[in-house]
Coordinates of C-alpha atoms and ligand atoms in Angstrom, one line a residue:
X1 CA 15.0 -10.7 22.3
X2 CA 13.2 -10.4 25.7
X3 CA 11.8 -13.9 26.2
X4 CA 8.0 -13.5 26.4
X5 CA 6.0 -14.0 29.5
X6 CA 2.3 -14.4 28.6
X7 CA -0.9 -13.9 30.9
X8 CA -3.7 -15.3 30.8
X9 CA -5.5 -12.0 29.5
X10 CA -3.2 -12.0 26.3
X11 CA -5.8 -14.8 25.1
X12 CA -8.5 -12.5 25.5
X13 CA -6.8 -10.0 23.5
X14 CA -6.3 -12.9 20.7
X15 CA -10.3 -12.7 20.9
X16 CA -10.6 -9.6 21.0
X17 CA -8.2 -8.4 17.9
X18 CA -10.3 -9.8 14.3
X19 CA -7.2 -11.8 12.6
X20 CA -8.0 -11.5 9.3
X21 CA -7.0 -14.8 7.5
X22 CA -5.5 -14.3 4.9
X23 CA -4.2 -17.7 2.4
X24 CA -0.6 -17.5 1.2
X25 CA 0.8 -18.3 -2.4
X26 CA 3.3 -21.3 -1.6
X27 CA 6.4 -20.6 -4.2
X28 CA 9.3 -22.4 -4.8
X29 CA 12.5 -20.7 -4.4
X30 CA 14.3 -19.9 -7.5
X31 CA 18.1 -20.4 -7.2
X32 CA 20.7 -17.7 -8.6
X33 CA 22.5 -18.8 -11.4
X34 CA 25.8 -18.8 -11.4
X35 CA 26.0 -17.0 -8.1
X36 CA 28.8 -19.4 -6.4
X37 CA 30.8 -19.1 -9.5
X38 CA 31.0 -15.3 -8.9
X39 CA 31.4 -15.4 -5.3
X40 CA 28.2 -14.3 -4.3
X41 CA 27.2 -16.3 -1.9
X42 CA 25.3 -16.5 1.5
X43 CA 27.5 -16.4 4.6
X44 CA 27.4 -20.3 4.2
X45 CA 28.5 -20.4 1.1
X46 CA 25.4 -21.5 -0.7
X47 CA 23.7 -19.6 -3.4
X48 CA 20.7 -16.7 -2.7
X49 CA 17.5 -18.1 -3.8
X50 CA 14.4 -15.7 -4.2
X51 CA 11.0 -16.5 -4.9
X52 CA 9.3 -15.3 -7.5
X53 CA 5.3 -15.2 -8.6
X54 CA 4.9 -13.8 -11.7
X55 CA 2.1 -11.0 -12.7
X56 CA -0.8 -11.4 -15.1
X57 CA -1.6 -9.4 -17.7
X58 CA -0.3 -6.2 -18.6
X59 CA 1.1 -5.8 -14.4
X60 CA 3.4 -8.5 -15.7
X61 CA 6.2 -5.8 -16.3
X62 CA 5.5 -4.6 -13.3
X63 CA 7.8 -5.6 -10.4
X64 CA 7.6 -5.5 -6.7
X65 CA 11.0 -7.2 -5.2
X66 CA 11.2 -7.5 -1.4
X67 CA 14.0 -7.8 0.9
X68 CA 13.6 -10.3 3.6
X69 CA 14.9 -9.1 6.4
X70 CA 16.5 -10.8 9.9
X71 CA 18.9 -8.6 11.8
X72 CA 22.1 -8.4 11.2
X73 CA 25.7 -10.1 12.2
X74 CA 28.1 -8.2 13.7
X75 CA 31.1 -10.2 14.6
X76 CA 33.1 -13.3 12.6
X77 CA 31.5 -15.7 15.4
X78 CA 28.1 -14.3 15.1
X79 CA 27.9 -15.2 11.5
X80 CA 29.7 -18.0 11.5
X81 CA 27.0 -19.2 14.1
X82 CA 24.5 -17.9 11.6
X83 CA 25.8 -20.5 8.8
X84 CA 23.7 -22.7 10.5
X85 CA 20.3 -20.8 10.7
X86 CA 17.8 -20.0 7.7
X87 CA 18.9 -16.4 8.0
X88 CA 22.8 -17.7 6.9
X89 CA 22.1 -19.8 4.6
X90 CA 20.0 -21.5 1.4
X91 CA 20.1 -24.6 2.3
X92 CA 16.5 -25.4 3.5
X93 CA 15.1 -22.7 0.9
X94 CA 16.5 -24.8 -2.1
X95 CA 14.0 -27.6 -1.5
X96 CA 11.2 -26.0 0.9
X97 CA 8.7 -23.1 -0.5
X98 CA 8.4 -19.5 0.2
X99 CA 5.0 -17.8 1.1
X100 CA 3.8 -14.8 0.0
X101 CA 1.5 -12.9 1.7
X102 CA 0.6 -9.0 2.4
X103 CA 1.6 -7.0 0.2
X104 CA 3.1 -10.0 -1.9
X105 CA -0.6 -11.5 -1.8
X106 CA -1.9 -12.7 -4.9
X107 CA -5.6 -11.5 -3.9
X108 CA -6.9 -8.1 -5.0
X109 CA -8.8 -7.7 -1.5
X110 CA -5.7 -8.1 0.3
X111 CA -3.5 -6.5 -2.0
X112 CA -5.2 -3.9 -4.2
X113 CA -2.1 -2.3 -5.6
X114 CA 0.3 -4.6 -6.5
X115 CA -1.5 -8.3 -6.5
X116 CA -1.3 -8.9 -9.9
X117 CA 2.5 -7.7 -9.7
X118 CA 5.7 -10.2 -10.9
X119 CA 5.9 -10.4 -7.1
X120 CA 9.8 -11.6 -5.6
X121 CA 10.7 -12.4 -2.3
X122 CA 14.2 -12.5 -1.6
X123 CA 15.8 -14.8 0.9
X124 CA 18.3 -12.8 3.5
X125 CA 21.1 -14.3 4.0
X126 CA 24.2 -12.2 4.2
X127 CA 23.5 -10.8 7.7
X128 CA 24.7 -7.1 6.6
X129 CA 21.5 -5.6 4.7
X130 CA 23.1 -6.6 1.6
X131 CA 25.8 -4.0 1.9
X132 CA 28.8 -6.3 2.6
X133 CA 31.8 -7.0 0.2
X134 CA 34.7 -8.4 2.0
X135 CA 37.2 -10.7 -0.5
X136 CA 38.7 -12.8 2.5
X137 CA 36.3 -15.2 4.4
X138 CA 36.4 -16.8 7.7
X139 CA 37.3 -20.1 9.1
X140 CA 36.3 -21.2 12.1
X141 CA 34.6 -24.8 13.5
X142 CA 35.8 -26.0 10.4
X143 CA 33.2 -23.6 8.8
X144 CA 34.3 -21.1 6.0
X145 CA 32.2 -17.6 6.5
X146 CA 31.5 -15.2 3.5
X147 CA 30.7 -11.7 3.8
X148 CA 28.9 -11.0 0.0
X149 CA 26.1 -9.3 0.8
X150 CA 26.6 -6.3 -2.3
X151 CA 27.6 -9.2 -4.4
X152 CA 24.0 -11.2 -3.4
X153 CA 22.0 -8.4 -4.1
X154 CA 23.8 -7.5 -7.7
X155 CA 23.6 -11.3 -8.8
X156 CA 19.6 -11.3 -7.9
X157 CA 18.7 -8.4 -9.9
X158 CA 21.2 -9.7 -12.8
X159 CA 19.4 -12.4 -12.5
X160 CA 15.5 -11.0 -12.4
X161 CA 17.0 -8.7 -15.2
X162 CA 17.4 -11.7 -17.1
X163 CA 14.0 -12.9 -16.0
X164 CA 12.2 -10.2 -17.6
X165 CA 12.9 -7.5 -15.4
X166 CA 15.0 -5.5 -17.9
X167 CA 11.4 -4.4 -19.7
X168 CA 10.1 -3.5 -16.4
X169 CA 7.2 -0.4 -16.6
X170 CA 7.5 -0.2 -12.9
X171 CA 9.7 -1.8 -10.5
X172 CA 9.4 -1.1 -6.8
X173 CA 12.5 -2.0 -4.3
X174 CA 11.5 -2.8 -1.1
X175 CA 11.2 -4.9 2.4
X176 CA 11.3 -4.8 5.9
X177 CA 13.9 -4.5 8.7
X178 CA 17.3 -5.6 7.8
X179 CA 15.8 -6.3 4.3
X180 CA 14.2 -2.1 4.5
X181 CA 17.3 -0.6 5.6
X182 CA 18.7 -2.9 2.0
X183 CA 16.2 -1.1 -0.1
X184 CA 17.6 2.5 1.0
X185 CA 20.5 1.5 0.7
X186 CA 21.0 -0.3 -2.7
X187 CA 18.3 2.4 -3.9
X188 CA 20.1 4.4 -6.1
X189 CA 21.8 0.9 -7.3
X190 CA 18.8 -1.0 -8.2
X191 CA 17.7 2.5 -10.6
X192 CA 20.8 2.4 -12.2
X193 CA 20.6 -1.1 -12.8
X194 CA 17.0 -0.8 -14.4
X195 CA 16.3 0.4 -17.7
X196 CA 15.9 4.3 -18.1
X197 CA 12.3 3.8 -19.1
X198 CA 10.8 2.2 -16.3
X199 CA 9.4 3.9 -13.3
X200 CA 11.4 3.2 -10.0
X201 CA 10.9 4.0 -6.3
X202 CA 11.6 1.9 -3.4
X203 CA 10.0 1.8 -0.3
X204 CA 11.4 1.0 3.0
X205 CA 9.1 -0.9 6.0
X206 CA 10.5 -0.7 9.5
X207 CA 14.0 0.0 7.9
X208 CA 14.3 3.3 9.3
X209 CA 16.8 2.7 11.9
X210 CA 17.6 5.9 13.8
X211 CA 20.7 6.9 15.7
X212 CA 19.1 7.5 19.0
X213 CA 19.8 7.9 22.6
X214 CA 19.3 5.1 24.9
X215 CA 18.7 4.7 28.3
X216 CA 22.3 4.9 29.7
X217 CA 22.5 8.3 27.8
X218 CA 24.6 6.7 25.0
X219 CA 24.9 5.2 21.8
X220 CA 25.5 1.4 21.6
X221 CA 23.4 0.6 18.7
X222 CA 25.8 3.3 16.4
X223 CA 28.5 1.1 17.9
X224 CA 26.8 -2.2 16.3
X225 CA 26.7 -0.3 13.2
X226 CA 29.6 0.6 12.9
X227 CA 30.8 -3.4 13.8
X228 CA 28.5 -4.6 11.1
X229 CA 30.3 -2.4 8.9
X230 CA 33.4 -3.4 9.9
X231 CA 33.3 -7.0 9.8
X232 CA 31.5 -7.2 6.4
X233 CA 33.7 -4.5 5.1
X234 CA 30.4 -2.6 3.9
X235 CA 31.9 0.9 3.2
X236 CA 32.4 0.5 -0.2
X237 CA 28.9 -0.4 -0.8
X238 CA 27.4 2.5 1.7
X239 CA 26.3 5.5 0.0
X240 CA 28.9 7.9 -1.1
X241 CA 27.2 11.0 -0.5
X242 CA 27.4 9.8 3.0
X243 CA 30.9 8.1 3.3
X244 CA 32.3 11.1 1.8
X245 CA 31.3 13.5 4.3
X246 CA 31.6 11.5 8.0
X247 CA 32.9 7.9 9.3
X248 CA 31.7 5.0 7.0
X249 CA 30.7 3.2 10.1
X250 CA 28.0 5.9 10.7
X251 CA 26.7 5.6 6.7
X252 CA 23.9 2.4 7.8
X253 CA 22.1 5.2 9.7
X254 CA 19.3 6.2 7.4
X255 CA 19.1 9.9 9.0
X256 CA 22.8 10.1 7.8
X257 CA 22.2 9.1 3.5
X258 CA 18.3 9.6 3.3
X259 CA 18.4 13.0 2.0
X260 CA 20.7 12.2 -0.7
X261 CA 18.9 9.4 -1.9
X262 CA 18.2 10.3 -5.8
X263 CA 15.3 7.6 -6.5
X264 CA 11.8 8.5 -4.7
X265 CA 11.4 6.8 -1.0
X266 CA 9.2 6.0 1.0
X267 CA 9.5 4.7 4.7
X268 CA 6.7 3.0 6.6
X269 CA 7.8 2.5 10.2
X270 CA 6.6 3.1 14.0
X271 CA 7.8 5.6 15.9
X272 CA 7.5 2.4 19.0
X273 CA 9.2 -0.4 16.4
X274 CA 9.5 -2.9 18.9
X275 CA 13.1 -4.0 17.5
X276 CA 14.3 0.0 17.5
X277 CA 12.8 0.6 21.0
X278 CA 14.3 -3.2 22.4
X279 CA 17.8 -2.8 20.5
X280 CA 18.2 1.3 20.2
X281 CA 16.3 2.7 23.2
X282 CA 16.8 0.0 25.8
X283 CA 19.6 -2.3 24.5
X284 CA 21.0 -4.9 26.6
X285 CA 24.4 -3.0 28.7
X286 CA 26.5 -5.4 30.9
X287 CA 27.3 -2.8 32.5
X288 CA 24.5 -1.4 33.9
X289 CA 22.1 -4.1 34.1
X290 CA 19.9 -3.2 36.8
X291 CA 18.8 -0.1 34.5
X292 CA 18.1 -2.5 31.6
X293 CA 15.3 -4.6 34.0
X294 CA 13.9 -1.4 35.8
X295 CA 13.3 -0.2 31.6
X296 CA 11.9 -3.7 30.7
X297 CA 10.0 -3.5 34.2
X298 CA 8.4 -0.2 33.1
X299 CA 7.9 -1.8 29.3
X300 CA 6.0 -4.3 31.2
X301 CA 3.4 -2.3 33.3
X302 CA 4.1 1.5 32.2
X303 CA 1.9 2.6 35.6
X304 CA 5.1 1.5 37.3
X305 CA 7.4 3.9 35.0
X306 CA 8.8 6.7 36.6
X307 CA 9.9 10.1 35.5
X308 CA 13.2 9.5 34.4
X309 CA 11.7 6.8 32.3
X310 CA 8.8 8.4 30.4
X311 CA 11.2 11.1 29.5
X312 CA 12.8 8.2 27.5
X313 CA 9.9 7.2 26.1
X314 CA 9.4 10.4 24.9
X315 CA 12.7 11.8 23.9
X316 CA 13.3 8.5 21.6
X317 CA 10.0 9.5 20.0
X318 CA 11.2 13.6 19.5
X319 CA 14.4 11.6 18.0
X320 CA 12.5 10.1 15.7
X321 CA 10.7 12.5 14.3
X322 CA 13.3 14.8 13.9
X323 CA 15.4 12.0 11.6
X324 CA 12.7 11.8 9.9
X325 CA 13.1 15.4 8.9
X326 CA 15.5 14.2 6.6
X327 CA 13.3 12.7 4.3
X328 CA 11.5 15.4 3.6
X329 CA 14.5 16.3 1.4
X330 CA 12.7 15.5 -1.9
X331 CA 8.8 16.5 -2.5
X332 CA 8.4 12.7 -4.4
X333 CA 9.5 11.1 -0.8
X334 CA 6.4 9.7 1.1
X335 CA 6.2 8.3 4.5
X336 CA 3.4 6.7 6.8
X337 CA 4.5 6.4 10.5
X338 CA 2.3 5.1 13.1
X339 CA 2.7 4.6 17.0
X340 CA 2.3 0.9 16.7
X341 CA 4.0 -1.4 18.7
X342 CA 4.9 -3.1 15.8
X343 CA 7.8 -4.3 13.6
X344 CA 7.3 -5.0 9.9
X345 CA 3.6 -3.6 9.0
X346 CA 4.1 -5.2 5.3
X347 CA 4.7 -8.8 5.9
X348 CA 1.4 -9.0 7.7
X349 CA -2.4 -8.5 6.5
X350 CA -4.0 -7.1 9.6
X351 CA -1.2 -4.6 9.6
X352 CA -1.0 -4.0 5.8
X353 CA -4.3 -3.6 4.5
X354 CA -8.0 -4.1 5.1
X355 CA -7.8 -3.6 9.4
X356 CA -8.9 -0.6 10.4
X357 CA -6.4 -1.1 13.8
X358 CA -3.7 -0.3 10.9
X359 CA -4.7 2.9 10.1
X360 CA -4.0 6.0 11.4
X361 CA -5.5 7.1 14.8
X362 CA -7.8 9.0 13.4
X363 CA -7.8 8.8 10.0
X364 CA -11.3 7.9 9.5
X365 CA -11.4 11.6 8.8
X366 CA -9.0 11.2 6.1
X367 CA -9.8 8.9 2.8
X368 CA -6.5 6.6 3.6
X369 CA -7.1 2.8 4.1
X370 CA -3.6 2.2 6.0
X371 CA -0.3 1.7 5.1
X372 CA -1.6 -0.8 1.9
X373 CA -3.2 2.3 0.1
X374 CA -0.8 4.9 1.4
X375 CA 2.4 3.1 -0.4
X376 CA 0.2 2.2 -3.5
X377 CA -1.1 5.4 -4.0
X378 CA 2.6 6.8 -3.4
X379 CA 3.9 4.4 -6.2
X380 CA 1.3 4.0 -8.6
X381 CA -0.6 7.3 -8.6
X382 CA 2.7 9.9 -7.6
X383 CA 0.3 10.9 -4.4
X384 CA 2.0 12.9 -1.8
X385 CA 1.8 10.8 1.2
X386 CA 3.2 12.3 4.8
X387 CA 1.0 11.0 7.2
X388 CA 2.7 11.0 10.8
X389 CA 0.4 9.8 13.9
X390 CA 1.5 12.7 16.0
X391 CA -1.1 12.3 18.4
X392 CA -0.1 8.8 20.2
X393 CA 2.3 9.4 23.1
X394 CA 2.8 5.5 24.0
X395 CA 3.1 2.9 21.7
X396 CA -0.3 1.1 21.2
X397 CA -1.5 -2.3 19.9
X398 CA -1.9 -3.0 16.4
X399 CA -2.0 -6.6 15.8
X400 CA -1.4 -9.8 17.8
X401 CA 2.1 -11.4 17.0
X402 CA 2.3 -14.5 18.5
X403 CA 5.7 -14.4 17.7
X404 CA 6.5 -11.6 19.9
X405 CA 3.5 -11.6 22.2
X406 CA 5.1 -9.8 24.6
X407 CA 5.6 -6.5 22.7
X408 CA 3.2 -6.3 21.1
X409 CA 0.6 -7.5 23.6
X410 CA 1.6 -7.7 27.1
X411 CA 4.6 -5.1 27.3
X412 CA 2.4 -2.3 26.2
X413 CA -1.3 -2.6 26.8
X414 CA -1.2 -2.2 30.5
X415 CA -1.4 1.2 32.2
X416 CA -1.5 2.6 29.0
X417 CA -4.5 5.7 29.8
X418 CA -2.5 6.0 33.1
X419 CA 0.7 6.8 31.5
X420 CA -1.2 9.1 29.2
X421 CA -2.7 10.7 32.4
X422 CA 0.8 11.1 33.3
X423 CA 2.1 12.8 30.2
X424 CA -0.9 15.4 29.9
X425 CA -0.2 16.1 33.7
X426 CA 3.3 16.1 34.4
X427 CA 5.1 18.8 34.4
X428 CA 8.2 17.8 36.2
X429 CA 8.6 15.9 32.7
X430 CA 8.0 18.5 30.4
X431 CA 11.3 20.7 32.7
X432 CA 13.3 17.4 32.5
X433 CA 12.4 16.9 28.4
X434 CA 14.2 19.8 28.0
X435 CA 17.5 19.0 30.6
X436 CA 18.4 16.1 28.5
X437 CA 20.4 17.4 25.3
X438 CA 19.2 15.0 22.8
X439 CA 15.7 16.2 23.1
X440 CA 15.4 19.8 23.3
X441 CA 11.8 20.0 23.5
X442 CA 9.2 18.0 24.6
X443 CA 6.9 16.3 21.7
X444 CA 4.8 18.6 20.6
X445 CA 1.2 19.2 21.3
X446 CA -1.2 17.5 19.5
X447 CA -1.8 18.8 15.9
X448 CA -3.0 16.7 12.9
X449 CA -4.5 18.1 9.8
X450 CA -6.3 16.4 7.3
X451 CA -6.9 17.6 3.8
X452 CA -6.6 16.5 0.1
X453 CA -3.6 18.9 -1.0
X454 CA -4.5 18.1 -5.3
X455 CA -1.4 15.7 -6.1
X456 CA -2.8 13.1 -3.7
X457 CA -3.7 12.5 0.2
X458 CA -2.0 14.9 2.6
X459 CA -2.9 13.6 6.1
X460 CA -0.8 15.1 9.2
X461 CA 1.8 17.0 7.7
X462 CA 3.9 19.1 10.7
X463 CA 4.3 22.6 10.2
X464 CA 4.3 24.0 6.8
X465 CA 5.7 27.6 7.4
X466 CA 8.7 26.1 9.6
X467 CA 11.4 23.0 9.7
X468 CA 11.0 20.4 11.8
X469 CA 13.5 20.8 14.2
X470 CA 12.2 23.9 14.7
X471 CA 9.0 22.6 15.5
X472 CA 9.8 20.6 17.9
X473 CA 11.8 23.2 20.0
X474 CA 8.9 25.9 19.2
X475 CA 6.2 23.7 19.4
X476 CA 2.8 25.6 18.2
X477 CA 0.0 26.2 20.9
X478 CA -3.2 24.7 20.3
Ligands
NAG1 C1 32.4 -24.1 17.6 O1 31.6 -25.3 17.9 C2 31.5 -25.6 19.3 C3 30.8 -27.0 19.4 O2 29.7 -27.0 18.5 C4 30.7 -24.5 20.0 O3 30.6 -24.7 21.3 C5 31.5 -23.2 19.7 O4 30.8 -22.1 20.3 C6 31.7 -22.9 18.3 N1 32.6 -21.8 18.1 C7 32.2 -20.7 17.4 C8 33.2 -19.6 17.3 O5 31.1 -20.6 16.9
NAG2 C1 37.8 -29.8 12.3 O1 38.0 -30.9 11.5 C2 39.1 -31.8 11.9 C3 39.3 -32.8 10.9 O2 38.1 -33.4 10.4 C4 38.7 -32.4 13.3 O3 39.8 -33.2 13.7 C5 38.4 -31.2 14.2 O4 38.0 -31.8 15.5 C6 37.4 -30.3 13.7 N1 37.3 -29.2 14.6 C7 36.1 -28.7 15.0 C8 36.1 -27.5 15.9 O5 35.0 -29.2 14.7
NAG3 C1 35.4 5.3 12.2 O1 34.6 4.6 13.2 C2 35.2 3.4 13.6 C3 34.2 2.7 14.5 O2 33.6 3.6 15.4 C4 36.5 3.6 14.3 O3 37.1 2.4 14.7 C5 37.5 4.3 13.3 O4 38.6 4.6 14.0 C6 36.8 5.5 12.7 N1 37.7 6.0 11.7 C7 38.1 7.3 11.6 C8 38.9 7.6 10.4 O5 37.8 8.1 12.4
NAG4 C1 4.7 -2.7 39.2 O1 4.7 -2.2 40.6 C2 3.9 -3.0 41.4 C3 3.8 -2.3 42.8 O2 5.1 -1.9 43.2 C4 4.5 -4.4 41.5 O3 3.7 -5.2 42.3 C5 4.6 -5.0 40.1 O4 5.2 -6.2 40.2 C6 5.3 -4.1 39.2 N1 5.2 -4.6 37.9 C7 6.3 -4.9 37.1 C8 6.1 -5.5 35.8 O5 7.4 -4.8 37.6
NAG5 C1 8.9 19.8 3.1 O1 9.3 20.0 1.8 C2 8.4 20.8 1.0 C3 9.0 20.9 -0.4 O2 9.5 19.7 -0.8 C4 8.3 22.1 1.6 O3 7.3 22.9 0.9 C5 7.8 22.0 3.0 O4 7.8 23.3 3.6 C6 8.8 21.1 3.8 N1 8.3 21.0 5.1 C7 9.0 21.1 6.1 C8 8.3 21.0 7.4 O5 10.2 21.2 6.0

């Protein structure tokens, strides 16, 4: 990550943002039984721990279990130097606590939905989105390195099953990054593990990972996929519907599986995720370096993007959108997609529920509360949820991070009208949206409806008469 460089104005916008405090349940981590026994062990070596709050009452059989997430590992040396971080191993989790907060709060204000939920928050520490299955370790620094991801996620639900999870009434998979993209893809696992009889979705928050062009006109984050995959030897674990139609190492690429996905999903993301647009749009290439720091330099102050640029900006949005497509496979698949510059809109209260900066642009007009009420109504109440800000062209600010206060405060804030000025006036971008092959068309013009469609909320839904590709090459006139 880009290191942060904060001005003085930043603290302003601290003032200025209402941080809603919010008090965490402190749990102590729960270690799997047996786990080292069967091999299924962090990259360390040490058994997964989760956390785990149980429900009251009747919501007692009710189970939310969340992913943690933390990037990923893509080389033997990258995870053998993660052996020694929280994110490789147990070690500090078997005697320190886990907090639970969002939408594993314990508080009905903060968490109307699922609060009184058997809530469990799963440690990450495989480094491959729980995916991985490779038999033979690493050695290196005297360190052995184990690459169980599958095997950690199989021995945590055996092990919840056992906990009371095998007379679940409800059981929703989820989490957020690393830990989202692990809820897609173990989806169809985690129903086939549950009994018959219990209703299952799972829900994926900044997970949705898309296989878009950067700014050097390539690929590089398919090609740390496809690594990942590789060194944790993932493919078995990837979903078949995918593996058996193209390369394995392209099968962690939700566009590619989504579709087939049996169980009900829903994705909450940004079209801006700060880790998609620092890691897929504008990754770092040794190559071409000076292009990197004129891209961060634009990030920085977007009055000082030029043409070129923007069109990136806005061709990695078009991208987006039209992966998204994919998930519109299934009718009981829901999604809530902002312009937030943003990454993991569950883990945090202002972003999760109760803010109005978390809603939709807009959706006073509409009856949702944010992403909080759009994935409980989704779950508990079957609602048909697509809401899709199509109206932001730049990312905006949701919430202060002070651990990335650079994306999500200084990066984007300023020059932000002027670059909108710029989109609604330039031309010259609209020719060269449609030069560069990835992105046909520019984004479309603003359209967002708002109505109640009878099943549930139904808040900008694209085009109804036409796919979305199509949409975005044909966009309508307003
Ligand atoms: C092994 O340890 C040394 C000393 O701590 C370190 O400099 C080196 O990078 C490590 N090697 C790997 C592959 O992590
Ligand atoms: C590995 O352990 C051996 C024996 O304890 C020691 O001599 C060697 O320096 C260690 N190597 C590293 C890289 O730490
Ligand atoms: C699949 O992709 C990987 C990584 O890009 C590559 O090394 C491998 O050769 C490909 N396999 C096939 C069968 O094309
Ligand atoms: C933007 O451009 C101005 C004028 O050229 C320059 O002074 C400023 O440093 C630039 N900002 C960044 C973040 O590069
Ligand atoms: C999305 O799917 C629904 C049915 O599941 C269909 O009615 C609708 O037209 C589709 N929308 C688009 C834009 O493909």
């Amino acid at each position: 990550m880009t290191s942060a460089r904060l001005a003085p104005w930043v603290c302003l916008l601290v003032c200025m943002l209402s941080v809603l405090e919010s008090e965490s349940v402190d749990v102590t981590n729960t270690m799997v039984k047996n786990a080292v026994e069967r091999g299924a062990v962090c990259l360390d070596g040490s058994p997964p721990v989760y956390a785990i709050d149980r429900g009251r009452g009747e919501a007692a059989d009710n189970w939310v279990i969340y992913l943690e997430g933390g990037g990923w590992c893509a080389t033997e040396a990258e995870c053998l130097f993660r052996t020694t971080k929280d994110i490789g191993s147990s070690r500090r989790w078997q005697t320190e606590k886990s907090s639970l907060i969002a939408m594993l709060s314990d508080r009905k204000s903060e968490n109307p939905y699922f609060h009184h939920w058997t809530r469990v928050y799963v440690r990450y520490c495989d480094g491959s989105s729980y995916v991985g299955d490779r038999e033979k370790p690493f050695v290196g620094n005297n360190t052995t390195v184990y690459f169980r991801g599958a095997r950690v996620f199989n021995a945590i639900i055996e092990d919840l099953l056992a906990q009371g999870m095998k007379s679940a009434s409800n059981a929703l998979l989820t989490g957020c990054s690393a830990g989202g993209l692990g809820a897609l893809l173990q989806c169809d696992n985690f129903r086939s593990m549950l009994p018959e009889s219990a209703k299952v979705k799972c829900a994926a928050d900044a997970g949705f990972f898309i296989d878009g062009t950067d700014i050097y006109g390539g690929h590089l984050h398919r090609e740390h996929f496809a690594q990942i995959v590789q060194t944790h030897e993932s493919q078995k674990n990837l979903p078949k519907s995918c593996t058996s139609k193209m390369n394995a190492s392209l099968c962690m690429l939700p566009q590619n599986f989504v579709a087939d996905i049996q169980t009900p999903v829903f994705v909450v993301n940004s079209v801006y995720d700060t880790w998609q647009i620092e890691n897929i749009l504008m990754p770092m290439n040794k190559d071409q370096p000076a292009v990197h720091d004129q891209f961060v330099s634009c990030g920085h102050d977007m009055e000082n993007c030029t043409c070129d640029q923007v069109v990136h900006w806005r061709c990695f949005q078009s991208e987006f959108y039209q992966a998204l497509g994919k998930l519109n496979s299934s009718a009981r698949n829901g999604m809530f997609i902002n312009a937030c510059a943003s990454h993991c809109q569950t883990q945090k209260q202002e972003t999760w529920y109760g803010s109005s900066i978390s809603k939709l642009r807009d959706s006073s007009s509409g009856p949702l509360q944010g992403v909080g009420q759009a994935v409980g109504e989704w779950f508990v109440n079957d609602a048909t949820i697509r809401m899709v800000d199509y109206k932001t062209q730049s990312p905006r600010v949701c919430e202060y991070n002070p651990e990335e206060p650079h994306w999500n405060n200084h990066y984007v804030f300023r020059g932000l009208d002027l670059l909108l000025k710029k989109f609604a006036l330039a031309d010259e971008i609209r020719r060269k949206a449609r030069l560069v092959p990835q992105c046909p068309a520019q984004v479309p013009a603003y359209r967002q409806e708002s109505y109640y469609s009878g099943l549930g909320y139904l808040v900008g839904e694209i085009n109804q008469t036409s796919n979305w590709t199509d949409w975005f090459i044909n966009p309508p006139r307003d």
